[in-house]
mmCIF file of C-alpha atoms and ligand atoms in Angstrom:
data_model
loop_
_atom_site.group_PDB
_atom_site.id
_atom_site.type_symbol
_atom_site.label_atom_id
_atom_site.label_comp_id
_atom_site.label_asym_id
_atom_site.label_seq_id
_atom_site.Cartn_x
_atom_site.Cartn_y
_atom_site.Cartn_z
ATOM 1 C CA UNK A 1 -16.327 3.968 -0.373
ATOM 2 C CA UNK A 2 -19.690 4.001 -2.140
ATOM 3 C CA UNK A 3 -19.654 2.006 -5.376
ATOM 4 C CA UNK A 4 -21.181 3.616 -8.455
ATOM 5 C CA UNK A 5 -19.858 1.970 -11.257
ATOM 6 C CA UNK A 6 -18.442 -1.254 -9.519
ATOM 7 C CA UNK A 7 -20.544 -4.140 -8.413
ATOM 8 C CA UNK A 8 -19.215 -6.066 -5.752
ATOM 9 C CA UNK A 9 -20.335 -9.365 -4.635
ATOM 10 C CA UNK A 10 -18.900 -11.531 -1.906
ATOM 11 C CA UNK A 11 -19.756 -15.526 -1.937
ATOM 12 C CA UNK A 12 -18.150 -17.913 0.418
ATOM 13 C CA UNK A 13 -14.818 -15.174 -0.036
ATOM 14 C CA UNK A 14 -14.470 -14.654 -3.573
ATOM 15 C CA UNK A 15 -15.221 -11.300 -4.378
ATOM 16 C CA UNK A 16 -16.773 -10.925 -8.103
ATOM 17 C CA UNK A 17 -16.710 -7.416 -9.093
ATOM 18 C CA UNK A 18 -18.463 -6.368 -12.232
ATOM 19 C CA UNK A 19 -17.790 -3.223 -13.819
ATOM 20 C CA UNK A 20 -21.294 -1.640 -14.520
ATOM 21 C CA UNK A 21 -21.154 1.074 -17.123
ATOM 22 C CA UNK A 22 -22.829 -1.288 -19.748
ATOM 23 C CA UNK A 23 -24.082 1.450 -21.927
ATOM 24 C CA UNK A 24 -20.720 2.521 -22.295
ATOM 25 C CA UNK A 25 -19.242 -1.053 -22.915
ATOM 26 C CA UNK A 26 -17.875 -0.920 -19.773
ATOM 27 C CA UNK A 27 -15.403 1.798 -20.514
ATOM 28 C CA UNK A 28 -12.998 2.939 -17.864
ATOM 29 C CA UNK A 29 -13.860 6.434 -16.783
ATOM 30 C CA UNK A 30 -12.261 7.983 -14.019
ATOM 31 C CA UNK A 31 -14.558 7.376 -11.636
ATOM 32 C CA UNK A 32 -14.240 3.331 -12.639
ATOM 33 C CA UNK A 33 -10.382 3.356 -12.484
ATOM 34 C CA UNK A 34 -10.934 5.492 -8.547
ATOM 35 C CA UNK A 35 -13.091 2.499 -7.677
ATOM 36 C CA UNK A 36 -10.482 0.205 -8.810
ATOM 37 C CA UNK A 37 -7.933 1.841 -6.775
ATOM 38 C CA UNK A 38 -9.994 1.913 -3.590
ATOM 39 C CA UNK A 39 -10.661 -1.753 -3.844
ATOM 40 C CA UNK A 40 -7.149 -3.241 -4.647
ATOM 41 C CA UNK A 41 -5.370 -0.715 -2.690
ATOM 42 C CA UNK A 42 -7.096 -1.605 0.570
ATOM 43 C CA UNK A 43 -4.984 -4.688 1.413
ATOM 44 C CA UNK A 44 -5.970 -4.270 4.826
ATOM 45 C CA UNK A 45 -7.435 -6.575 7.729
ATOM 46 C CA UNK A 46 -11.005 -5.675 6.166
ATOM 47 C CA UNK A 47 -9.515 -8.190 3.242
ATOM 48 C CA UNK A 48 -9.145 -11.087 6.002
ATOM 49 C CA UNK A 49 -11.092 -14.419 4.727
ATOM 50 C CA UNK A 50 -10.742 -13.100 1.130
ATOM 51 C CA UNK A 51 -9.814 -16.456 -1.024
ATOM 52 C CA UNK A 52 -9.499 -14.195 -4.144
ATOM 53 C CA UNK A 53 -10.866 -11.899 -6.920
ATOM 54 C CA UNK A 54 -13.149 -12.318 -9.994
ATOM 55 C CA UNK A 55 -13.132 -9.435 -12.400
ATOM 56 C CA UNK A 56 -15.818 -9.137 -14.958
ATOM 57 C CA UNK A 57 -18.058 -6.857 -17.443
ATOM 58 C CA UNK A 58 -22.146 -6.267 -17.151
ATOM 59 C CA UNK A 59 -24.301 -7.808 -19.622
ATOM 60 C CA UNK A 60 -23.229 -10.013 -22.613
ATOM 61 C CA UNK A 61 -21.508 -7.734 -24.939
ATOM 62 C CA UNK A 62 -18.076 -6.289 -23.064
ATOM 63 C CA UNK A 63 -15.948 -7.446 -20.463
ATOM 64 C CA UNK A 64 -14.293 -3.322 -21.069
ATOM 65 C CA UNK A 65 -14.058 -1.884 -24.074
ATOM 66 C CA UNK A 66 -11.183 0.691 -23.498
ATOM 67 C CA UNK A 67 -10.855 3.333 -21.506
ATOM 68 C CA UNK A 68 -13.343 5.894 -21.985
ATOM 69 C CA UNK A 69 -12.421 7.665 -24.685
ATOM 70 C CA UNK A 70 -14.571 10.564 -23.882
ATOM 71 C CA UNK A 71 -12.542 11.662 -21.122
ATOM 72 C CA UNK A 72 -8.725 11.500 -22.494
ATOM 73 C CA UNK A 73 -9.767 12.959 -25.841
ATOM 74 C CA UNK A 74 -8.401 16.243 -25.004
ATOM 75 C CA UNK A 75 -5.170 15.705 -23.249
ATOM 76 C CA UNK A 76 -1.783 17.341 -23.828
ATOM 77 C CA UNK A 77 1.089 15.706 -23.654
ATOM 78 C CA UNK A 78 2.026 15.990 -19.527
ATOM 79 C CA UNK A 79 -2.064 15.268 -19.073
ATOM 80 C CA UNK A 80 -1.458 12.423 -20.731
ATOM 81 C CA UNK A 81 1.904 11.210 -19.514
ATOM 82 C CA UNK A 82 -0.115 11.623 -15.791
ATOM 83 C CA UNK A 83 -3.056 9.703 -17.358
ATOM 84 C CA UNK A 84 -1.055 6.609 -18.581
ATOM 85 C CA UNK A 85 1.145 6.405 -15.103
ATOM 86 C CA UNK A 86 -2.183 6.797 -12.792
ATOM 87 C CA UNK A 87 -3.790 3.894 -14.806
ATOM 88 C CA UNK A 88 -0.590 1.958 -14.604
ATOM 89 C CA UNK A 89 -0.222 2.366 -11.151
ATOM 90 C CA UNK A 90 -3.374 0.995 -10.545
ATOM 91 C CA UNK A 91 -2.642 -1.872 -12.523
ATOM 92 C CA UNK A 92 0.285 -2.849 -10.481
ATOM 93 C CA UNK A 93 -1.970 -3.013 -7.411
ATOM 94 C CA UNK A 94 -3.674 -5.464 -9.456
ATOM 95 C CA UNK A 95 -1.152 -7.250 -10.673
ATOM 96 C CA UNK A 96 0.977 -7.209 -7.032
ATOM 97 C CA UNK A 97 -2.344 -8.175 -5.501
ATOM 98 C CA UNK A 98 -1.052 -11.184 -2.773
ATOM 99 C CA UNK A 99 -4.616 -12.916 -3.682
ATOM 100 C CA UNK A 100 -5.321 -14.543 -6.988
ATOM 101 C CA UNK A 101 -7.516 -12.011 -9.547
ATOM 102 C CA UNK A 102 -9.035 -13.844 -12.327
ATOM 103 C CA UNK A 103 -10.420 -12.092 -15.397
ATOM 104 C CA UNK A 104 -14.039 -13.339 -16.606
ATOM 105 C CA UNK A 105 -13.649 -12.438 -19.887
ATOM 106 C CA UNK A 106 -17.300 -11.899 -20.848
ATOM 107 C CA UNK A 107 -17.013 -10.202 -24.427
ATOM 108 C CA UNK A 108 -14.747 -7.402 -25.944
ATOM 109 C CA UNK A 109 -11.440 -6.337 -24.229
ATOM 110 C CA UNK A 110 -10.097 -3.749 -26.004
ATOM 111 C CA UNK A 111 -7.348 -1.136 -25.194
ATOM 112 C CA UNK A 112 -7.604 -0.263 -21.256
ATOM 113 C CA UNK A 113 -9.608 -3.698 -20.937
ATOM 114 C CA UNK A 114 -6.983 -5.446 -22.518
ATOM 115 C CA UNK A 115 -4.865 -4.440 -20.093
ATOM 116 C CA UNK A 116 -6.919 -5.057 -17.368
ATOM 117 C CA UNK A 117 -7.475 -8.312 -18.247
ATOM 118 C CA UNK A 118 -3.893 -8.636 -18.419
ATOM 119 C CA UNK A 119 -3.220 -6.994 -14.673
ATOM 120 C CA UNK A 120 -4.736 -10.092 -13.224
ATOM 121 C CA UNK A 121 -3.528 -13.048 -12.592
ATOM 122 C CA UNK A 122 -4.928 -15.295 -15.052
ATOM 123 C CA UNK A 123 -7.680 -15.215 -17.703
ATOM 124 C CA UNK A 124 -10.769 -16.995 -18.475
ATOM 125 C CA UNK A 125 -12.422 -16.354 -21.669
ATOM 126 C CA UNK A 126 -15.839 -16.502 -22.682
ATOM 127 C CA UNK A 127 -16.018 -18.109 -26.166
ATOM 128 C CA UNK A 128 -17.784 -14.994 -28.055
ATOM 129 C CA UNK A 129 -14.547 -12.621 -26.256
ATOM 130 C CA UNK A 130 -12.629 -10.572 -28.165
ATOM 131 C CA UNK A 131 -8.980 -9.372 -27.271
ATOM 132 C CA UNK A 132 -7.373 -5.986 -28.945
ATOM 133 C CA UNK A 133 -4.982 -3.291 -28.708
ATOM 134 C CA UNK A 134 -6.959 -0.770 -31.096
ATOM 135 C CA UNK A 135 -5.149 2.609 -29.724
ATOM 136 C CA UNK A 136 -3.164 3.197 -33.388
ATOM 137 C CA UNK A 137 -6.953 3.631 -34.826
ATOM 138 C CA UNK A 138 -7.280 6.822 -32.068
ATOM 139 C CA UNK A 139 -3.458 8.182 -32.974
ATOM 140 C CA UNK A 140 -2.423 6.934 -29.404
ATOM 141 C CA UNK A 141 -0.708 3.639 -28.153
ATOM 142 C CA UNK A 142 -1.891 1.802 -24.934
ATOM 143 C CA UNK A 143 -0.676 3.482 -21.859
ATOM 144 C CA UNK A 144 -1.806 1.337 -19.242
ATOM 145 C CA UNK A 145 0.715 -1.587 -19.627
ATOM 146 C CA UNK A 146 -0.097 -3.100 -23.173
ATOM 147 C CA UNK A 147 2.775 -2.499 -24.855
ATOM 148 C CA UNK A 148 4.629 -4.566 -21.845
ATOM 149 C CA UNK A 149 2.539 -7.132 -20.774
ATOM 150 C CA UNK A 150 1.137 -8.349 -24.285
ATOM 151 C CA UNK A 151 4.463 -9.253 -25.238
ATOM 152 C CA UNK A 152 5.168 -10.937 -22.082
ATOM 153 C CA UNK A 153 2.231 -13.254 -22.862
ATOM 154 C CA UNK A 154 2.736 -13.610 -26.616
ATOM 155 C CA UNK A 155 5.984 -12.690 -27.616
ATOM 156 C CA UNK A 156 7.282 -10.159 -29.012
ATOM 157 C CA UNK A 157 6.947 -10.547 -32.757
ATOM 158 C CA UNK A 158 2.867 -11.293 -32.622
ATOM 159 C CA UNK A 159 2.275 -8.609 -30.006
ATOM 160 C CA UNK A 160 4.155 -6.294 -32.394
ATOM 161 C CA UNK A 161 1.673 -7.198 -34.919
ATOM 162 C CA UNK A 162 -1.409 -6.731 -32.690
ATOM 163 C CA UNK A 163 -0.509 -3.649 -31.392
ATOM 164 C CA UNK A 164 0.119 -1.714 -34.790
ATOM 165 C CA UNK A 165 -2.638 -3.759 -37.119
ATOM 166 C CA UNK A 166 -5.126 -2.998 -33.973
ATOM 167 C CA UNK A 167 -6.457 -6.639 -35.433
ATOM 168 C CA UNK A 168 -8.704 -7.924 -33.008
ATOM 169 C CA UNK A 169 -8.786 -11.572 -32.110
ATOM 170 C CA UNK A 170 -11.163 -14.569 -30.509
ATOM 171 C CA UNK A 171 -10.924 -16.381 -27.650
ATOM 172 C CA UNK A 172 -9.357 -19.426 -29.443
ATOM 173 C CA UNK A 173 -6.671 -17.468 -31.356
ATOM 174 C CA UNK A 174 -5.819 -16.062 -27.785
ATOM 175 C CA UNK A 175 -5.945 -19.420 -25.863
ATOM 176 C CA UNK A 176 -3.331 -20.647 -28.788
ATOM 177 C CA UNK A 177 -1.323 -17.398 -28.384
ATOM 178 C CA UNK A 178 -1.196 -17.638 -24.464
ATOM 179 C CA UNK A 179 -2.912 -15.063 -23.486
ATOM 180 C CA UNK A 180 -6.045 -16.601 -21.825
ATOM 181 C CA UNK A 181 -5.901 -19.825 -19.554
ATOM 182 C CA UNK A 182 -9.057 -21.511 -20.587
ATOM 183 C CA UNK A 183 -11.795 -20.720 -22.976
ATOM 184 C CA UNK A 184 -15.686 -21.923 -21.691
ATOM 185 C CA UNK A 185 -18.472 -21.402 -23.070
ATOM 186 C CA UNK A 186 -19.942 -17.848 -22.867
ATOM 187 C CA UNK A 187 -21.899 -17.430 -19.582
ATOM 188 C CA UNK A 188 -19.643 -19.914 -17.689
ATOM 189 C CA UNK A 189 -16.760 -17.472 -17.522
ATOM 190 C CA UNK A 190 -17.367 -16.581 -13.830
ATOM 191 C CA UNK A 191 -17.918 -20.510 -12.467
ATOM 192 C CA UNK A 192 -14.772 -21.362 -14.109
ATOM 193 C CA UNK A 193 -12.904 -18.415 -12.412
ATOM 194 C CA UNK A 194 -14.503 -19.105 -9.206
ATOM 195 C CA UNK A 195 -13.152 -22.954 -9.280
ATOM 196 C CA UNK A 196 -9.795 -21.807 -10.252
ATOM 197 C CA UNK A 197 -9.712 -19.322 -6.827
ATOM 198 C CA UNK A 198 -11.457 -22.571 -5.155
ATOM 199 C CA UNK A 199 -8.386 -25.064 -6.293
ATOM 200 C CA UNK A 200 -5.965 -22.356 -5.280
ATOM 201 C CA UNK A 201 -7.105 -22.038 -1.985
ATOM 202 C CA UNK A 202 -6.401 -25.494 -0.959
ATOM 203 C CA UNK A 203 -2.741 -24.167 -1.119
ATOM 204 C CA UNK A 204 -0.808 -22.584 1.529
ATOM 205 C CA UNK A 205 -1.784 -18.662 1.220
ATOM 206 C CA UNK A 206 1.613 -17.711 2.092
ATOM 207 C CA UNK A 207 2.967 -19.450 -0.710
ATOM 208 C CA UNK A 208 0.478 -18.249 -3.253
ATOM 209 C CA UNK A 209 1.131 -14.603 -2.080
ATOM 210 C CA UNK A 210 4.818 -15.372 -2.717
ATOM 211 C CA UNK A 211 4.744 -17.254 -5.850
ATOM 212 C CA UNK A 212 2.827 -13.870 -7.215
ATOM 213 C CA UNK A 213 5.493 -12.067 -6.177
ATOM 214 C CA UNK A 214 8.784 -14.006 -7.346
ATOM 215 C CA UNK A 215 6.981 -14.204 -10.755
ATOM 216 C CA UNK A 216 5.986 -10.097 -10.835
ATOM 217 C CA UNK A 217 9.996 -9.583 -9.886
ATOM 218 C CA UNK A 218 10.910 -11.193 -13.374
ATOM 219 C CA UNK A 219 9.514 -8.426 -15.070
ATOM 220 C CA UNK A 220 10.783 -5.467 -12.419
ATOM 221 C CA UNK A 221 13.490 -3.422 -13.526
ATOM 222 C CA UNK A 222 16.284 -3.466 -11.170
ATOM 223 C CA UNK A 223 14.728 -6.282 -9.408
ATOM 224 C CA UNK A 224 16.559 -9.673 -9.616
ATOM 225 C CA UNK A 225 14.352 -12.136 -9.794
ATOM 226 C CA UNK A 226 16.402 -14.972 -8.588
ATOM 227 C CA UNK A 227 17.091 -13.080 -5.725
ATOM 228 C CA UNK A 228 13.638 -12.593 -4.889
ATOM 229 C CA UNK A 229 12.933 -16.303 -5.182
ATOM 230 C CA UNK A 230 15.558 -17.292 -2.624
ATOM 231 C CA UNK A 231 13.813 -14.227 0.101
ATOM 232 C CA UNK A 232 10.057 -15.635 -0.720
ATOM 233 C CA UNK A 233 11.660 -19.187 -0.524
ATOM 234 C CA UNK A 234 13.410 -18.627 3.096
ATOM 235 C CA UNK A 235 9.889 -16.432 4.181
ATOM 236 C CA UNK A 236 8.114 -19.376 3.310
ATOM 237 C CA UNK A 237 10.202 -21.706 5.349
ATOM 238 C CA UNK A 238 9.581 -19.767 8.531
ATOM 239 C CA UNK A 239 5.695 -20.078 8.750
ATOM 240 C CA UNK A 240 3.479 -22.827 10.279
ATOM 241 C CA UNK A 241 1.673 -24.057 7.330
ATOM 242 C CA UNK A 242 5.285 -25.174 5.975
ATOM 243 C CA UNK A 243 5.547 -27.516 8.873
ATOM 244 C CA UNK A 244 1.836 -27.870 8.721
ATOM 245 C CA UNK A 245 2.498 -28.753 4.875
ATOM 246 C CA UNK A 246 5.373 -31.208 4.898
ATOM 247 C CA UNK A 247 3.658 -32.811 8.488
ATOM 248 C CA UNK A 248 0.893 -33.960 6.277
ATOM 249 C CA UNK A 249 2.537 -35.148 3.775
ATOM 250 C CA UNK A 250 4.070 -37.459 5.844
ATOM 251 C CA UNK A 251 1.199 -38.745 7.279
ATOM 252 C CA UNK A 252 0.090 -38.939 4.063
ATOM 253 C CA UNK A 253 -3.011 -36.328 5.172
ATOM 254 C CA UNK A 254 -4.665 -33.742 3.519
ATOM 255 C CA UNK A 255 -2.899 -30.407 4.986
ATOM 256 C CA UNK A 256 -4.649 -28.001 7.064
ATOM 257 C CA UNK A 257 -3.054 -24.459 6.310
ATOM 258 C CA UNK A 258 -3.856 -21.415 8.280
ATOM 259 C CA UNK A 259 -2.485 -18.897 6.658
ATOM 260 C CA UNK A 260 0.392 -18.250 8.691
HETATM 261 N N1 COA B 301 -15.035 4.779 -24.439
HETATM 262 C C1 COA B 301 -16.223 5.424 -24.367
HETATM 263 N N2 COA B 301 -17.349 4.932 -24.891
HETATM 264 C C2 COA B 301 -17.290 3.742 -25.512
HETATM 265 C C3 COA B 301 -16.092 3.011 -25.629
HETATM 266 C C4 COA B 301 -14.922 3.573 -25.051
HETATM 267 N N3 COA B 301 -13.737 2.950 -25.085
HETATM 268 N N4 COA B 301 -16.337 1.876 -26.322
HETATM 269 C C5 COA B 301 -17.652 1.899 -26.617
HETATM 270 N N5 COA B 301 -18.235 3.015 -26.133
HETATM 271 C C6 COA B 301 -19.640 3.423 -26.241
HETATM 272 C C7 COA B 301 -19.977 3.894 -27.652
HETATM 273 O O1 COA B 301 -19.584 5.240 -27.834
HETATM 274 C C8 COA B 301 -21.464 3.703 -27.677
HETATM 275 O O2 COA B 301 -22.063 4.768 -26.977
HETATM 276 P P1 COA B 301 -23.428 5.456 -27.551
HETATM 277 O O3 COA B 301 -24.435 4.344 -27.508
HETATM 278 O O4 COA B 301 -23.692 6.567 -26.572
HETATM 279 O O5 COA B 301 -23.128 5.910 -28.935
HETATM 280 C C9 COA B 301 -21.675 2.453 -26.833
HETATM 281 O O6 COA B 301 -20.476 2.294 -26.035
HETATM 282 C C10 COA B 301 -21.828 1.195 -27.670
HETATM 283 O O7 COA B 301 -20.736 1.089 -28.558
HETATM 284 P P2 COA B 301 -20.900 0.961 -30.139
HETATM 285 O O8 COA B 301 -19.627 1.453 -30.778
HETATM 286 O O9 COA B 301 -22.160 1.576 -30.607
HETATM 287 O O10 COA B 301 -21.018 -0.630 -30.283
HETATM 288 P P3 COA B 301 -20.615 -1.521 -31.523
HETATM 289 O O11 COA B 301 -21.162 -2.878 -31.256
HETATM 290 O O12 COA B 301 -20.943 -0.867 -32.806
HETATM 291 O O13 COA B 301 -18.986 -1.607 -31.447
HETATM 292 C C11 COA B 301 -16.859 -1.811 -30.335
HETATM 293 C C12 COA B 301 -18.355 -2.191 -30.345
HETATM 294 C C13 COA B 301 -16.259 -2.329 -29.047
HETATM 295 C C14 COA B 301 -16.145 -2.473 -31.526
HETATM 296 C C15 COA B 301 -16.723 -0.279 -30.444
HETATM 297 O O14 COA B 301 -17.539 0.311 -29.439
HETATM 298 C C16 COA B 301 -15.329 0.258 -30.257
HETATM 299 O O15 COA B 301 -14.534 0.174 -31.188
HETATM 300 N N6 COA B 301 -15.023 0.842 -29.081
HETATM 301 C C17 COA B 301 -13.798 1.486 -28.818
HETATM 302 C C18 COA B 301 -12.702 0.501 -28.577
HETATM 303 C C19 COA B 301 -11.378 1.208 -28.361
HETATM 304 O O16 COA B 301 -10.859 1.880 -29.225
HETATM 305 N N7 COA B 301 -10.825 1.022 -27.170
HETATM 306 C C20 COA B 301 -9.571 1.575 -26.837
HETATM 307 C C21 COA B 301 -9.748 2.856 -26.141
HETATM 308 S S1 COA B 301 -8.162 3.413 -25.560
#
């Protein structure tokens, strides 16, 4: 796929994408969200050596300011409905990702960037970022996951609040909420994600792939969780870099894992 609105950059396998419509905030038009699906959706051997993902906005303003409004403005109600479930869908591949995505929270996340920042795995915030759900202001709610995923990370009472004042809120009022993982200072967003993938992939990938999952299963209806755990827990068991793992540990080593 040729990348228009996506900028991907591979270092020592972590892939920092920035999404490059800065004129536009950064705003998810179809052509962004295609983009997106192409690149998470391609779990395939081409991903091999990938330690992980960094997710960010061009230039100093935006991480994504919504999705582009432009483009949904006239949508009936089934256009819509196929709207929110294609952008949701896409966020799942995100989220379900077996590799850790980090949001570098450059600047404004609003609505669809919200969200998106949410899909991944964790968040790092940029001190001047700003976190919102402003759909009520457009006469529409979010439809690519906010209405589910802020109140997994804040709770139900202050996501309730968020999502019908449209308030928007800093970096610090979201670190305190739970929403972002660290704040840095603004420009740093992207080393500190990169270090978190770095830490992480001193771990056993099989392990990381399968804690992602067990924790997405909480929040999958019909899915028991526990369930889950006990599956990822016995897969786990059966691969080398478990005896690898618990070898070294013995022999009080550093472990070695291979992936496998
Ligand atoms: N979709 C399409 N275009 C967008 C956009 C979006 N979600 N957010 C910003 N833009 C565009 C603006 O239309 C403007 O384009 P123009 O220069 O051609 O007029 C450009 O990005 C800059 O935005 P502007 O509003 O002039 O910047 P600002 O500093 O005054 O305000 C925001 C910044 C983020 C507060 C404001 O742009 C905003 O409220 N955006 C919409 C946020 C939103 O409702 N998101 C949810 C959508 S579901």
């Amino acid at each position: 796929m040729l990348y228009q609105n996506l900028h991907i950059e591979i270092d020592n396998g972590i892939a920092v994408i920035t999404i490059s419509r800065e004129k536009a905030l950064n705003a998810l038009n179809s052509q962004t969200m295609l983009e997106l699906r192409y690149f998470f959706g391609t779990e395939g051997p081409e991903m091999e050596g990938l330690k992980g993902v960094v997710l960010t906005g061009a230039g100093e303003k935006a991480f994504v300011a919504g999705a582009d409004i432009t483009e949904f403005r006239d949508l009936d109600a089934a256009q819509g409905a196929a709207f929110a479930k294609r952008g949701q869908d896409i966020f799942f591949l995100i989220e379900r990702f077996s590799k850790p995505v980090i949001a570098a929270v450059n600047g404004f996340a609003l609505g669809g960037g919200c969200e998106l920042a949410m899909a991944c795995h964790l968040r790092v915030a940029g001190e001047r970022a700003r976190f919102g759900q402003p759909e009520v202001n457009l006469g529409i709610i979010p439809g690519y996951g906010g209405t589910q995923r802020l109140v997994q990370y804040i709770g139900k009472s202050k996501a309730l609040e968020l999502l019908m004042t449209a308030d928007m809120i800093d970096a610090a009022e979201a670190l305190r909420l739970g929403l972002v993982n660290y704040v840095v200072p603004a420009g740093e967003e992207v080393t500190k994600a990169k270090e978190l993938i770095e830490k992480i992939t001193t771990k056993a990938p099989v392990a990381i792939a399968k804690v992602i999952e067990s924790v997405n299963a909480l929040f999958e209806d019909g899915i028991d969780g526990f369930a889950t755990e006990i599956d990822a827990f016995g897969a786990c068991c059966d691969t080398e870099d478990f005896r690898e793992g618990a070898t070294a540990f013995v022999e009080k080593r550093k472990a070695n894992f291979l992936g496998k």
